[in-house]
Amino acid sequence: MKRNIFIILTYIAVYVLTSVYAGFIIAGQIAATGDYVESEVLLYAQIFMGVAGFALMVGIFRKYLLQQFKDFRNRLGNIILIGILGFMALFVVSIISGIIISYFTETATSVNQGGIQSMFEGLSTFQLIMLSLSIAVFTPIVEELTFRKGLYGIIGFLVMSVGIKINKEVDDAKDSKLFMIASISAIIGSSLIFGLLHVFAGGDYIYLINYASAGIVLGVIYHVSGRNIYASIITHIIQNTIGVIAILSVI
């Protein structure tokens, strides 16, 4: 439980540091030209958050990641299969959610997705590489540690604790009803927060359907894999990498 809380606090710290960094960029541009370029600020903030988040998460929680990697190595084929099947499920869910969203809006992409696409325009080779790595690799690792390990774990623990407090004789084994309720609550709760954070800045809450459903798929993958973080990381990296390739193919 302490580790899960620390993961969330680390993510918040990265977010705050990124905001401060973006503030310095804005201040510097205003001092130099009297104005600032929003696209440049978003670009450097995205790269900074991905790189800084990855460095801090891997550095601080390396023991956990190594423990998970040992399990991943022992069940290599099984976890890779779960990750790939998870991506296929994510693809189907994205199509379904896209159809649902199309009934409520004519906009094909959310503000978040549109902002990411605009970041790739007119970049140097170095900027392109760093942005691609940040979105395709670093961000998925950071988000899976935060939402699947951290938030999922906290919500699941709280639900289990409440259940045991209500009925001290309740069965809390991994095959018990209480454990299943806690797991479902953890998947739904973490997915809703995951979705809200992706649409909050733009205010286009209809796309919560898309992001929250993706979070549910990732949460199920994490649960089905026996809570091995590498399973959902694999799915998330595949999803984001294909998205980056799709953007690069049209710019």
CSV table of C-alpha atoms in Angstrom, one decimal:
chain,number,residue,atom,x,y,z
A,1,MET,CA,0.0,0.0,0.0
A,2,LYS,CA,2.8,2.4,0.9
A,3,ARG,CA,4.5,1.8,-2.5
A,4,ASN,CA,1.2,2.5,-4.3
A,5,ILE,CA,0.8,5.8,-2.5
A,6,PHE,CA,4.4,6.7,-3.2
A,7,ILE,CA,3.8,5.9,-6.9
A,8,ILE,CA,0.9,8.3,-7.1
A,9,LEU,CA,2.9,11.0,-5.2
A,10,THR,CA,5.8,10.6,-7.7
A,11,TYR,CA,3.4,11.0,-10.6
A,12,ILE,CA,2.0,14.2,-9.0
A,13,ALA,CA,5.5,15.5,-8.4
A,14,VAL,CA,6.4,14.8,-12.1
A,15,TYR,CA,3.2,16.7,-13.2
A,16,VAL,CA,4.1,19.7,-10.9
A,17,LEU,CA,7.7,19.7,-12.2
A,18,THR,CA,6.5,19.7,-15.8
A,19,SER,CA,4.1,22.6,-15.0
A,20,VAL,CA,7.0,24.6,-13.5
A,21,TYR,CA,9.3,23.7,-16.5
A,22,ALA,CA,6.5,24.9,-18.9
A,23,GLY,CA,6.2,28.1,-16.9
A,24,PHE,CA,9.9,28.8,-17.3
A,25,ILE,CA,9.7,28.2,-21.1
A,26,ILE,CA,6.7,30.6,-21.3
A,27,ALA,CA,8.5,33.2,-19.2
A,28,GLY,CA,11.6,32.9,-21.4
A,29,GLN,CA,9.7,33.3,-24.6
A,30,ILE,CA,7.8,36.3,-23.4
A,31,ALA,CA,11.0,37.9,-22.2
A,32,ALA,CA,12.6,37.4,-25.6
A,33,THR,CA,9.7,38.1,-28.0
A,34,GLY,CA,6.8,39.5,-25.9
A,35,ASP,CA,4.7,36.4,-26.5
A,36,TYR,CA,5.0,32.6,-26.4
A,37,VAL,CA,4.4,29.8,-28.8
A,38,GLU,CA,1.9,27.3,-27.3
A,39,SER,CA,2.9,24.4,-29.6
A,40,GLU,CA,6.5,24.7,-28.5
A,41,VAL,CA,5.6,24.8,-24.9
A,42,LEU,CA,3.4,21.7,-25.2
A,43,LEU,CA,6.2,19.9,-27.2
A,44,TYR,CA,8.9,20.5,-24.6
A,45,ALA,CA,6.5,19.8,-21.7
A,46,GLN,CA,5.4,16.5,-23.3
A,47,ILE,CA,9.0,15.4,-23.7
A,48,PHE,CA,10.0,16.6,-20.3
A,49,MET,CA,7.1,14.8,-18.6
A,50,GLY,CA,7.9,11.5,-20.4
A,51,VAL,CA,11.6,11.6,-19.8
A,52,ALA,CA,11.5,12.9,-16.2
A,53,GLY,CA,8.6,10.6,-15.3
A,54,PHE,CA,10.3,7.5,-16.8
A,55,ALA,CA,13.6,8.4,-15.1
A,56,LEU,CA,12.0,8.9,-11.7
A,57,MET,CA,9.6,6.0,-11.8
A,58,VAL,CA,12.3,3.5,-13.0
A,59,GLY,CA,14.9,4.9,-10.6
A,60,ILE,CA,12.7,4.9,-7.5
A,61,PHE,CA,10.7,1.7,-8.2
A,62,ARG,CA,13.5,-0.3,-9.8
A,63,LYS,CA,13.2,-3.1,-7.2
A,64,TYR,CA,9.5,-3.6,-7.9
A,65,LEU,CA,10.2,-3.5,-11.7
A,66,LEU,CA,12.9,-6.1,-11.3
A,67,GLN,CA,10.7,-8.4,-9.3
A,68,GLN,CA,8.0,-8.1,-11.9
A,69,PHE,CA,10.5,-8.7,-14.6
A,70,LYS,CA,11.5,-12.0,-13.0
A,71,ASP,CA,7.9,-13.1,-13.1
A,72,PHE,CA,7.6,-11.8,-16.7
A,73,ARG,CA,10.7,-13.8,-17.7
A,74,ASN,CA,9.3,-17.0,-16.1
A,75,ARG,CA,6.0,-16.6,-17.9
A,76,LEU,CA,7.3,-14.9,-21.0
A,77,GLY,CA,5.1,-16.5,-23.6
A,78,ASN,CA,2.0,-16.2,-21.5
A,79,ILE,CA,2.4,-12.5,-20.6
A,80,ILE,CA,3.4,-11.5,-24.1
A,81,LEU,CA,0.3,-13.3,-25.4
A,82,ILE,CA,-1.9,-11.5,-22.9
A,83,GLY,CA,-0.3,-8.2,-24.0
A,84,ILE,CA,-0.9,-8.8,-27.7
A,85,LEU,CA,-4.5,-10.1,-27.1
A,86,GLY,CA,-5.0,-7.0,-24.9
A,87,PHE,CA,-4.0,-4.8,-27.8
A,88,MET,CA,-6.5,-6.6,-30.1
A,89,ALA,CA,-9.2,-6.0,-27.5
A,90,LEU,CA,-8.1,-2.4,-27.2
A,91,PHE,CA,-8.5,-2.0,-30.9
A,92,VAL,CA,-12.0,-3.4,-30.9
A,93,VAL,CA,-13.0,-1.2,-28.0
A,94,SER,CA,-11.6,1.9,-29.6
A,95,ILE,CA,-13.7,1.2,-32.7
A,96,ILE,CA,-16.9,0.7,-30.7
A,97,SER,CA,-16.3,3.8,-28.5
A,98,GLY,CA,-15.5,5.8,-31.7
A,99,ILE,CA,-18.9,4.8,-33.2
A,100,ILE,CA,-20.7,5.8,-30.0
A,101,ILE,CA,-18.9,9.1,-29.8
A,102,SER,CA,-19.7,9.8,-33.5
A,103,TYR,CA,-23.4,10.0,-32.5
A,104,PHE,CA,-22.7,12.9,-30.2
A,105,THR,CA,-20.0,14.9,-32.0
A,106,GLU,CA,-18.7,15.5,-35.5
A,107,THR,CA,-15.1,16.0,-34.3
A,108,ALA,CA,-13.0,12.9,-35.1
A,109,THR,CA,-10.4,13.4,-32.4
A,110,SER,CA,-10.3,14.8,-28.9
A,111,VAL,CA,-8.4,18.0,-27.9
A,112,ASN,CA,-5.8,15.8,-26.3
A,113,GLN,CA,-5.3,13.7,-29.5
A,114,GLY,CA,-5.4,16.7,-31.7
A,115,GLY,CA,-2.8,18.5,-29.6
A,116,ILE,CA,-0.5,15.4,-29.9
A,117,GLN,CA,-0.8,15.4,-33.6
A,118,SER,CA,0.0,19.1,-33.9
A,119,MET,CA,3.2,18.6,-31.9
A,120,PHE,CA,4.8,16.5,-34.6
A,121,GLU,CA,4.7,19.3,-37.2
A,122,GLY,CA,8.0,21.0,-38.2
A,123,LEU,CA,10.3,19.2,-35.8
A,124,SER,CA,14.0,18.6,-36.0
A,125,THR,CA,15.1,15.0,-36.2
A,126,PHE,CA,16.2,15.1,-32.5
A,127,GLN,CA,12.9,16.6,-31.4
A,128,LEU,CA,11.0,14.0,-33.5
A,129,ILE,CA,12.9,11.1,-31.9
A,130,MET,CA,12.5,12.4,-28.3
A,131,LEU,CA,8.8,13.1,-28.8
A,132,SER,CA,8.2,9.7,-30.4
A,133,LEU,CA,10.0,7.9,-27.5
A,134,SER,CA,8.2,10.0,-24.9
A,135,ILE,CA,4.7,9.1,-26.3
A,136,ALA,CA,5.4,5.5,-27.5
A,137,VAL,CA,7.6,4.2,-24.7
A,138,PHE,CA,8.1,6.5,-21.7
A,139,THR,CA,4.5,7.7,-21.1
A,140,PRO,CA,3.0,4.2,-21.3
A,141,ILE,CA,5.5,2.9,-18.6
A,142,VAL,CA,4.8,5.9,-16.4
A,143,GLU,CA,1.0,5.7,-16.8
A,144,GLU,CA,0.8,1.9,-16.3
A,145,LEU,CA,2.8,2.2,-13.1
A,146,THR,CA,0.6,5.1,-11.9
A,147,PHE,CA,-2.8,3.8,-12.9
A,148,ARG,CA,-2.5,0.1,-12.9
A,149,LYS,CA,0.0,-0.5,-10.1
A,150,GLY,CA,-0.6,2.6,-8.0
A,151,LEU,CA,-4.2,3.6,-8.3
A,152,TYR,CA,-5.6,0.1,-8.9
A,153,GLY,CA,-3.8,-1.1,-5.8
A,154,ILE,CA,-5.0,1.7,-3.6
A,155,ILE,CA,-8.7,1.4,-4.7
A,156,GLY,CA,-8.5,-2.4,-4.4
A,157,PHE,CA,-7.0,-2.2,-0.9
A,158,LEU,CA,-9.7,0.3,0.3
A,159,VAL,CA,-12.5,-1.8,-1.0
A,160,MET,CA,-11.1,-4.9,0.6
A,161,SER,CA,-10.5,-3.0,3.9
A,162,VAL,CA,-14.1,-1.8,3.9
A,163,GLY,CA,-15.5,-5.3,3.2
A,164,ILE,CA,-13.5,-6.8,6.0
A,165,LYS,CA,-14.5,-4.0,8.4
A,166,ILE,CA,-18.2,-4.6,7.6
A,167,ASN,CA,-17.9,-8.4,8.0
A,168,LYS,CA,-14.7,-9.5,9.9
A,169,GLU,CA,-15.4,-13.1,9.0
A,170,VAL,CA,-15.6,-12.5,5.2
A,171,ASP,CA,-13.4,-14.6,3.0
A,172,ASP,CA,-10.7,-12.4,1.5
A,173,ALA,CA,-8.8,-15.1,-0.5
A,174,LYS,CA,-7.9,-14.4,-4.2
A,175,ASP,CA,-10.8,-16.6,-5.3
A,176,SER,CA,-13.4,-14.9,-3.0
A,177,LYS,CA,-16.3,-12.7,-3.9
A,178,LEU,CA,-14.8,-9.8,-1.9
A,179,PHE,CA,-11.5,-10.0,-3.9
A,180,MET,CA,-13.4,-10.0,-7.2
A,181,ILE,CA,-15.5,-7.0,-6.1
A,182,ALA,CA,-12.3,-5.2,-5.0
A,183,SER,CA,-10.7,-6.0,-8.4
A,184,ILE,CA,-13.7,-4.8,-10.4
A,185,SER,CA,-13.8,-1.6,-8.3
A,186,ALA,CA,-10.1,-1.1,-8.9
A,187,ILE,CA,-10.4,-1.5,-12.6
A,188,ILE,CA,-13.4,0.8,-13.0
A,189,GLY,CA,-12.2,3.4,-10.5
A,190,SER,CA,-8.6,3.7,-12.0
A,191,SER,CA,-10.0,3.7,-15.5
A,192,LEU,CA,-12.4,6.6,-14.8
A,193,ILE,CA,-9.6,8.7,-13.3
A,194,PHE,CA,-7.3,7.7,-16.2
A,195,GLY,CA,-9.9,8.9,-18.7
A,196,LEU,CA,-10.7,12.1,-16.8
A,197,LEU,CA,-7.1,13.2,-16.7
A,198,HIS,CA,-6.8,12.7,-20.5
A,199,VAL,CA,-9.9,14.9,-21.3
A,200,PHE,CA,-9.8,17.4,-18.4
A,201,ALA,CA,-7.6,20.0,-20.0
A,202,GLY,CA,-9.6,20.1,-23.2
A,203,GLY,CA,-13.0,19.8,-21.5
A,204,ASP,CA,-14.2,17.4,-24.2
A,205,TYR,CA,-15.7,15.0,-21.8
A,206,ILE,CA,-17.5,12.9,-24.4
A,207,TYR,CA,-14.1,11.3,-25.1
A,208,LEU,CA,-14.1,10.0,-21.6
A,209,ILE,CA,-15.9,7.0,-23.3
A,210,ASN,CA,-12.8,6.3,-25.3
A,211,TYR,CA,-10.1,6.8,-22.7
A,212,ALA,CA,-12.0,5.2,-19.8
A,213,SER,CA,-12.9,2.1,-21.9
A,214,ALA,CA,-9.2,1.9,-22.9
A,215,GLY,CA,-8.3,2.1,-19.2
A,216,ILE,CA,-10.8,-0.8,-18.4
A,217,VAL,CA,-9.1,-3.0,-21.0
A,218,LEU,CA,-5.7,-2.2,-19.6
A,219,GLY,CA,-7.0,-2.9,-16.1
A,220,VAL,CA,-8.4,-6.3,-17.1
A,221,ILE,CA,-5.1,-7.2,-18.8
A,222,TYR,CA,-3.3,-6.3,-15.5
A,223,HIS,CA,-5.7,-8.4,-13.5
A,224,VAL,CA,-5.7,-11.4,-15.9
A,225,SER,CA,-1.9,-11.5,-16.0
A,226,GLY,CA,-1.8,-12.0,-12.3
A,227,ARG,CA,-1.0,-8.2,-11.8
A,228,ASN,CA,2.2,-8.3,-13.8
A,229,ILE,CA,2.7,-4.7,-14.9
A,230,TYR,CA,4.6,-5.7,-18.0
A,231,ALA,CA,1.5,-7.2,-19.6
A,232,SER,CA,-0.4,-3.8,-19.6
A,233,ILE,CA,2.8,-2.0,-20.5
A,234,ILE,CA,3.2,-4.2,-23.6
A,235,THR,CA,-0.4,-3.4,-24.7
A,236,HIS,CA,0.0,0.3,-24.0
A,237,ILE,CA,3.3,0.6,-25.8
A,238,ILE,CA,1.9,-1.3,-28.9
A,239,GLN,CA,-1.1,1.1,-28.9
A,240,ASN,CA,0.9,4.3,-28.6
A,241,THR,CA,3.6,3.1,-31.1
A,242,ILE,CA,1.0,2.4,-33.8
A,243,GLY,CA,-0.5,5.8,-33.0
A,244,VAL,CA,2.9,7.6,-33.4
A,245,ILE,CA,3.6,5.7,-36.7
A,246,ALA,CA,0.1,6.7,-38.0
A,247,ILE,CA,0.9,10.4,-37.3
A,248,LEU,CA,4.4,10.2,-38.8
A,249,SER,CA,2.9,8.7,-42.0
A,250,VAL,CA,0.8,11.7,-42.7
A,251,ILE,CA,3.0,14.7,-41.7
